[in-house]
Tab-separated table of C-alpha atoms in Angstrom:
chain	number	residue	atom	x	y	z
A	1	UNK	CA	-1.587	9.173	23.994
A	2	UNK	CA	0.794	6.319	24.589
A	3	UNK	CA	2.699	6.399	21.313
A	4	UNK	CA	4.762	3.385	22.313
A	5	UNK	CA	1.691	1.173	22.003
A	6	UNK	CA	0.562	2.642	18.723
A	7	UNK	CA	1.504	0.377	15.861
A	8	UNK	CA	1.042	1.320	12.262
A	9	UNK	CA	-2.460	2.755	12.432
A	10	UNK	CA	-4.768	1.491	9.687
A	11	UNK	CA	-5.711	4.338	7.370
A	12	UNK	CA	-9.361	3.294	7.343
A	13	UNK	CA	-9.659	3.750	11.106
A	14	UNK	CA	-7.470	6.771	11.608
A	15	UNK	CA	-9.252	10.066	12.055
A	16	UNK	CA	-7.810	13.418	11.069
A	17	UNK	CA	-6.527	13.557	14.635
A	18	UNK	CA	-3.398	11.626	13.676
A	19	UNK	CA	-2.414	14.443	11.314
A	20	UNK	CA	-2.810	17.037	14.057
A	21	UNK	CA	-0.554	15.477	16.676
A	22	UNK	CA	2.778	17.070	17.502
A	23	UNK	CA	5.744	14.747	17.752
A	24	UNK	CA	4.447	12.244	15.179
A	25	UNK	CA	6.441	11.437	12.038
A	26	UNK	CA	9.504	13.293	13.251
A	27	UNK	CA	7.642	16.575	13.569
A	28	UNK	CA	8.819	19.482	15.721
A	29	UNK	CA	7.353	20.049	19.148
A	30	UNK	CA	5.019	23.035	19.558
A	31	UNK	CA	6.609	26.233	20.792
A	32	UNK	CA	5.912	26.180	24.518
A	33	UNK	CA	5.619	29.948	24.764
A	34	UNK	CA	2.655	29.945	22.416
A	35	UNK	CA	0.855	26.886	23.767
A	36	UNK	CA	-2.309	27.884	25.670
A	37	UNK	CA	-2.222	27.478	29.415
A	38	UNK	CA	-5.274	27.274	31.646
A	39	UNK	CA	-7.858	29.775	30.384
A	40	UNK	CA	-5.345	32.057	28.619
A	41	UNK	CA	-5.785	32.689	24.914
A	42	UNK	CA	-3.013	32.064	22.408
A	43	UNK	CA	-1.050	35.024	21.164
A	44	UNK	CA	-1.910	34.767	17.497
A	45	UNK	CA	-3.112	37.586	15.274
A	46	UNK	CA	-4.492	38.068	11.804
A	47	UNK	CA	-1.996	39.025	9.124
A	48	UNK	CA	-1.825	40.005	5.494
A	49	UNK	CA	-1.487	36.398	4.381
A	50	UNK	CA	-4.335	34.928	6.438
A	51	UNK	CA	-6.589	37.877	5.576
A	52	UNK	CA	-5.788	37.300	1.905
A	53	UNK	CA	-7.190	33.761	1.820
A	54	UNK	CA	-10.680	33.629	0.272
A	55	UNK	CA	-12.728	30.688	1.536
A	56	UNK	CA	-15.985	29.505	-0.019
A	57	UNK	CA	-18.300	26.599	0.685
A	58	UNK	CA	-21.007	25.501	3.087
A	59	UNK	CA	-20.147	25.696	6.782
A	60	UNK	CA	-19.174	22.278	8.186
A	61	UNK	CA	-18.804	21.028	4.624
A	62	UNK	CA	-15.744	20.847	2.394
A	63	UNK	CA	-14.595	24.402	1.655
A	64	UNK	CA	-12.360	25.708	-1.104
A	65	UNK	CA	-9.636	28.278	-0.548
A	66	UNK	CA	-8.145	30.716	-3.025
A	67	UNK	CA	-4.846	32.483	-2.408
A	68	UNK	CA	-1.731	33.559	-4.251
A	69	UNK	CA	0.742	30.709	-4.641
A	70	UNK	CA	3.341	29.902	-3.662
A	71	UNK	CA	2.455	31.132	-0.181
A	72	UNK	CA	5.214	31.053	2.426
A	73	UNK	CA	5.312	32.510	5.917
A	74	UNK	CA	7.651	32.629	8.900
A	75	UNK	CA	4.897	33.653	11.314
A	76	UNK	CA	1.686	31.987	12.486
A	77	UNK	CA	-1.342	34.042	11.437
A	78	UNK	CA	-5.040	33.488	12.069
A	79	UNK	CA	-8.029	35.305	10.659
A	80	UNK	CA	-11.719	34.762	11.339
A	81	UNK	CA	-13.552	34.318	8.041
A	82	UNK	CA	-16.937	33.756	9.699
A	83	UNK	CA	-17.586	34.853	13.266
A	84	UNK	CA	-19.987	32.524	15.029
A	85	UNK	CA	-22.658	33.549	17.501
A	86	UNK	CA	-22.047	30.813	20.075
A	87	UNK	CA	-20.085	30.843	23.308
A	88	UNK	CA	-16.352	31.420	23.094
A	89	UNK	CA	-14.284	28.257	23.221
A	90	UNK	CA	-12.398	27.621	26.455
A	91	UNK	CA	-9.371	25.558	27.395
A	92	UNK	CA	-10.332	21.900	27.764
A	93	UNK	CA	-13.427	22.079	25.552
A	94	UNK	CA	-13.632	19.092	23.161
A	95	UNK	CA	-14.667	20.726	19.895
A	96	UNK	CA	-16.273	18.995	16.942
A	97	UNK	CA	-14.684	20.665	13.939
A	98	UNK	CA	-14.107	20.237	10.233
A	99	UNK	CA	-10.440	20.680	9.349
A	100	UNK	CA	-9.377	21.365	5.774
A	101	UNK	CA	-5.721	21.872	4.910
A	102	UNK	CA	-4.259	23.313	1.714
A	103	UNK	CA	-0.748	23.272	0.310
A	104	UNK	CA	0.811	26.719	0.475
A	105	UNK	CA	2.888	25.820	-2.559
A	106	UNK	CA	0.189	24.602	-4.947
A	107	UNK	CA	-3.064	25.622	-3.268
A	108	UNK	CA	-4.349	22.059	-3.569
A	109	UNK	CA	-6.410	20.407	-0.829
A	110	UNK	CA	-4.301	18.146	1.393
A	111	UNK	CA	-7.158	16.713	3.440
A	112	UNK	CA	-10.628	17.622	4.665
A	113	UNK	CA	-12.273	15.729	7.483
A	114	UNK	CA	-14.428	16.143	10.586
A	115	UNK	CA	-12.618	15.450	13.831
A	116	UNK	CA	-12.490	16.477	17.473
A	117	UNK	CA	-9.814	18.726	18.970
A	118	UNK	CA	-9.570	19.674	22.621
A	119	UNK	CA	-8.836	23.370	23.111
A	120	UNK	CA	-5.349	23.731	24.577
A	121	UNK	CA	-4.333	20.099	24.021
A	122	UNK	CA	-0.532	20.170	24.207
A	123	UNK	CA	-0.292	17.056	22.014
A	124	UNK	CA	-1.750	18.972	19.056
A	125	UNK	CA	0.248	21.286	16.787
A	126	UNK	CA	-0.180	24.927	17.765
A	127	UNK	CA	-1.180	25.754	14.188
A	128	UNK	CA	-4.331	23.621	14.581
A	129	UNK	CA	-4.975	24.820	18.130
A	130	UNK	CA	-4.876	28.404	16.877
A	131	UNK	CA	-7.889	27.741	14.676
A	132	UNK	CA	-10.155	26.878	17.609
A	133	UNK	CA	-8.676	28.980	20.401
A	134	UNK	CA	-10.897	31.638	22.018
A	135	UNK	CA	-13.330	31.920	19.107
A	136	UNK	CA	-17.137	31.805	19.176
A	137	UNK	CA	-18.699	28.448	18.340
A	138	UNK	CA	-19.931	28.626	14.763
A	139	UNK	CA	-16.803	30.392	13.533
A	140	UNK	CA	-14.714	29.584	10.478
A	141	UNK	CA	-11.035	30.390	10.908
A	142	UNK	CA	-8.142	30.621	8.467
A	143	UNK	CA	-4.663	29.888	9.775
A	144	UNK	CA	-1.437	30.295	7.840
A	145	UNK	CA	0.943	27.790	9.401
A	146	UNK	CA	4.686	28.019	8.759
A	147	UNK	CA	6.644	24.785	8.813
A	148	UNK	CA	8.065	25.626	12.253
A	149	UNK	CA	4.580	25.259	13.754
A	150	UNK	CA	3.692	22.115	11.839
A	151	UNK	CA	5.663	19.413	10.026
A	152	UNK	CA	9.020	21.219	10.061
A	153	UNK	CA	12.012	20.094	8.025
A	154	UNK	CA	10.606	16.583	7.585
A	155	UNK	CA	7.266	17.433	5.983
A	156	UNK	CA	4.455	14.881	5.931
A	157	UNK	CA	4.679	12.421	3.071
A	158	UNK	CA	1.301	10.867	3.919
A	159	UNK	CA	-0.616	13.968	2.872
A	160	UNK	CA	1.933	15.445	0.479
A	161	UNK	CA	3.481	18.244	2.553
A	162	UNK	CA	7.066	18.941	1.540
A	163	UNK	CA	9.798	19.739	4.038
A	164	UNK	CA	9.606	23.376	5.098
A	165	UNK	CA	6.256	23.975	3.377
A	166	UNK	CA	3.679	26.442	4.684
A	167	UNK	CA	0.141	25.071	5.067
A	168	UNK	CA	-3.164	26.972	5.008
A	169	UNK	CA	-5.675	25.542	7.488
A	170	UNK	CA	-9.414	26.249	7.446
A	171	UNK	CA	-11.346	25.113	10.511
A	172	UNK	CA	-15.109	25.220	10.982
A	173	UNK	CA	-15.757	25.256	14.739
A	174	UNK	CA	-19.040	23.357	14.764
A	175	UNK	CA	-19.921	22.577	18.388
A	176	UNK	CA	-18.737	21.423	21.775
A	177	UNK	CA	-18.742	17.646	21.649
A	178	UNK	CA	-21.293	15.900	23.814
A	179	UNK	CA	-20.438	12.360	24.947
A	180	UNK	CA	-21.471	9.974	22.181
A	181	UNK	CA	-23.056	6.692	23.234
A	182	UNK	CA	-24.220	4.019	20.780
A	183	UNK	CA	-27.812	2.860	20.995
A	184	UNK	CA	-28.601	-0.854	21.258
A	185	UNK	CA	-28.658	-2.510	17.848
A	186	UNK	CA	-31.685	-4.789	17.769
A	187	UNK	CA	-32.938	-4.794	14.162
A	188	UNK	CA	-31.220	-5.772	10.922
A	189	UNK	CA	-28.073	-6.890	12.721
A	190	UNK	CA	-25.583	-8.643	10.402
A	191	UNK	CA	-24.901	-12.348	10.816
A	192	UNK	CA	-21.447	-13.017	12.263
A	193	UNK	CA	-19.540	-16.287	11.991
A	194	UNK	CA	-16.159	-16.616	13.670
A	195	UNK	CA	-13.737	-18.888	11.853
A	196	UNK	CA	-11.011	-21.154	13.148
A	197	UNK	CA	-8.049	-19.564	14.899
A	198	UNK	CA	-6.058	-17.503	12.428
A	199	UNK	CA	-8.944	-17.162	10.007
A	200	UNK	CA	-10.944	-13.935	9.622
A	201	UNK	CA	-14.620	-13.961	10.616
A	202	UNK	CA	-17.452	-13.641	8.129
A	203	UNK	CA	-19.962	-10.799	8.442
A	204	UNK	CA	-23.083	-10.971	6.267
A	205	UNK	CA	-25.000	-7.708	5.929
A	206	UNK	CA	-28.795	-7.856	5.632
A	207	UNK	CA	-30.404	-6.637	2.428
A	208	UNK	CA	-31.825	-3.509	4.069
A	209	UNK	CA	-31.046	0.171	4.321
A	210	UNK	CA	-28.545	0.982	7.075
A	211	UNK	CA	-29.533	2.714	10.270
A	212	UNK	CA	-29.003	6.460	10.391
A	213	UNK	CA	-27.985	6.208	14.050
A	214	UNK	CA	-24.905	4.902	15.827
A	215	UNK	CA	-25.914	1.440	17.057
A	216	UNK	CA	-24.017	-1.416	18.673
A	217	UNK	CA	-24.651	-5.007	19.709
A	218	UNK	CA	-22.550	-6.897	22.249
A	219	UNK	CA	-21.917	-10.381	20.846
A	220	UNK	CA	-19.928	-11.597	23.828
A	221	UNK	CA	-19.169	-9.624	26.984
A	222	UNK	CA	-15.668	-9.762	28.396
A	223	UNK	CA	-14.631	-9.698	32.035
A	224	UNK	CA	-11.377	-7.740	31.800
A	225	UNK	CA	-10.488	-4.113	32.462
A	226	UNK	CA	-12.928	-1.449	31.307
A	227	UNK	CA	-11.883	0.842	28.476
A	228	UNK	CA	-11.780	4.501	29.488
A	229	UNK	CA	-11.888	7.511	27.176
A	230	UNK	CA	-8.414	8.193	25.825
A	231	UNK	CA	-7.085	4.693	26.558
A	232	UNK	CA	-4.859	2.934	24.043
A	233	UNK	CA	-6.844	-0.149	23.070
A	234	UNK	CA	-5.655	-3.304	21.292
A	235	UNK	CA	-8.306	-4.813	19.036
A	236	UNK	CA	-8.904	-7.245	16.241
A	237	UNK	CA	-11.428	-5.773	13.818
A	238	UNK	CA	-13.049	-6.009	10.421
A	239	UNK	CA	-14.578	-3.028	8.639
A	240	UNK	CA	-17.285	-3.361	5.988
A	241	UNK	CA	-18.976	-0.641	3.979
A	242	UNK	CA	-22.752	-0.992	4.059
A	243	UNK	CA	-22.782	1.000	0.830
A	244	UNK	CA	-20.580	-1.371	-1.168
A	245	UNK	CA	-20.860	-4.529	0.928
A	246	UNK	CA	-17.090	-4.908	0.758
A	247	UNK	CA	-14.442	-5.249	3.456
A	248	UNK	CA	-12.265	-2.131	3.284
A	249	UNK	CA	-9.913	-2.886	6.174
A	250	UNK	CA	-9.232	-5.522	8.816
A	251	UNK	CA	-6.564	-6.573	11.273
A	252	UNK	CA	-7.312	-10.300	11.064
A	253	UNK	CA	-5.315	-10.740	7.862
A	254	UNK	CA	-2.320	-8.871	9.288
A	255	UNK	CA	-1.686	-11.495	11.944
A	256	UNK	CA	-1.828	-9.267	15.016
A	257	UNK	CA	-4.095	-6.837	16.816
A	258	UNK	CA	-3.968	-3.101	16.126
A	259	UNK	CA	-3.532	-0.568	18.920
A	260	UNK	CA	-4.696	3.036	18.979
A	261	UNK	CA	-6.239	5.583	21.371
A	262	UNK	CA	-10.019	5.858	21.533
A	263	UNK	CA	-9.754	9.538	20.615
A	264	UNK	CA	-7.439	8.870	17.662
A	265	UNK	CA	-9.938	6.996	15.499
A	266	UNK	CA	-13.217	7.929	13.844
A	267	UNK	CA	-15.723	9.133	16.422
A	268	UNK	CA	-18.201	6.257	16.176
A	269	UNK	CA	-15.505	3.614	16.528
A	270	UNK	CA	-14.012	5.281	19.594
A	271	UNK	CA	-17.449	5.645	21.185
A	272	UNK	CA	-18.088	1.917	20.718
A	273	UNK	CA	-14.927	1.041	22.654
A	274	UNK	CA	-15.364	3.311	25.677
A	275	UNK	CA	-17.054	1.540	28.575
A	276	UNK	CA	-16.494	-1.955	27.193
A	277	UNK	CA	-14.417	-4.623	28.933
A	278	UNK	CA	-11.396	-6.440	27.604
A	279	UNK	CA	-12.546	-9.703	26.049
A	280	UNK	CA	-15.721	-8.184	24.619
A	281	UNK	CA	-16.794	-8.925	21.053
A	282	UNK	CA	-19.128	-6.378	19.474
A	283	UNK	CA	-20.497	-5.152	16.189
A	284	UNK	CA	-21.267	-1.488	15.536
A	285	UNK	CA	-22.871	0.398	12.659
A	286	UNK	CA	-21.541	3.910	12.129
A	287	UNK	CA	-23.404	6.442	9.965
A	288	UNK	CA	-21.349	8.935	7.921
A	289	UNK	CA	-21.590	11.790	10.423
A	290	UNK	CA	-19.672	9.695	12.965
A	291	UNK	CA	-17.258	8.225	10.418
A	292	UNK	CA	-15.776	10.188	7.528
A	293	UNK	CA	-18.478	12.781	7.039
A	294	UNK	CA	-21.292	13.063	4.545
A	295	UNK	CA	-19.230	14.431	1.648
A	296	UNK	CA	-18.262	11.570	-0.655
A	297	UNK	CA	-15.649	13.745	-2.353
A	298	UNK	CA	-13.734	14.488	0.846
A	299	UNK	CA	-12.672	10.904	1.615
A	300	UNK	CA	-12.846	7.538	-0.122
A	301	UNK	CA	-15.259	6.382	2.620
A	302	UNK	CA	-17.104	9.695	2.843
A	303	UNK	CA	-20.891	9.433	2.768
A	304	UNK	CA	-20.821	5.734	3.640
A	305	UNK	CA	-22.238	3.835	6.605
A	306	UNK	CA	-19.564	1.574	8.053
A	307	UNK	CA	-19.891	-1.638	10.055
A	308	UNK	CA	-17.120	-2.843	12.357
A	309	UNK	CA	-16.779	-6.195	14.036
A	310	UNK	CA	-14.450	-5.719	17.012
A	311	UNK	CA	-12.719	-7.975	19.540
A	312	UNK	CA	-11.121	-6.043	22.414
A	313	UNK	CA	-7.867	-7.710	23.476
A	314	UNK	CA	-6.307	-5.145	25.805
A	315	UNK	CA	-6.356	-1.579	27.088
A	316	UNK	CA	-3.837	0.768	28.659
A	317	UNK	CA	-4.537	4.089	30.340
A	318	UNK	CA	-3.520	7.239	28.515
A	319	UNK	CA	-0.228	8.748	29.650
């Protein structure tokens, strides 16, 4: 990811991926000796602390974890709470997962969200990589992550992790991600009116139930460079909840475009960008499974179908 291009990422667009990236928010770099290389598995073992975490809840849902608090560790530990029956994950596999993190100090949930992690990605904290490394698809893992493998002496104020705090991470390894491509949106497409320069557009949703599929309509095709997977893309956008009919986020009122990598936003939004040309204007409807998941309790936009109007202004290859 080209961090230099990444301005303050809007919370509504950011996927859990942003919380997994090493080097962000003054965080320590992963320990190189423990980062997976090629097809080698990470050297991480179960321990008394990770074995002692009791996890309950539906697989691929929002689990709960019970453990003795405060929990603190100097070593990275990983246990397998549920062993899947699928193929073992391999380096380079893009895995669709559900990541739930808990405070080692209080036991409270820090965040829970579906996202995609590539096995062996050296931009991701080793504590998250450990949860998906060389395990059968369908597994649920429990990782006890000391601060040295995560947010270090700075913590992460966004999610409430104090400096030096240990974090318990539960990951449901759901499936290998297949390329996601939006279908053409031909029915019940919202009406879009672009305002004068400097004014936000108006999107009027039809009085119908939203589609259950990821669908997109090109409003105006550009003739610039084509967006590739992983590119950092500059866009103007407006996000509306089909559930509430309200705008929950937009760049138009901030006065400048927002820039982020296609793999650093919610899955449906990233999929809508890939393959499009700079200058394109599009509208996409994103069902919960490709946005913030189906659990309304896990995120303020959980369980909601989202609509985004997007204008692509620029793209830069991943570095």
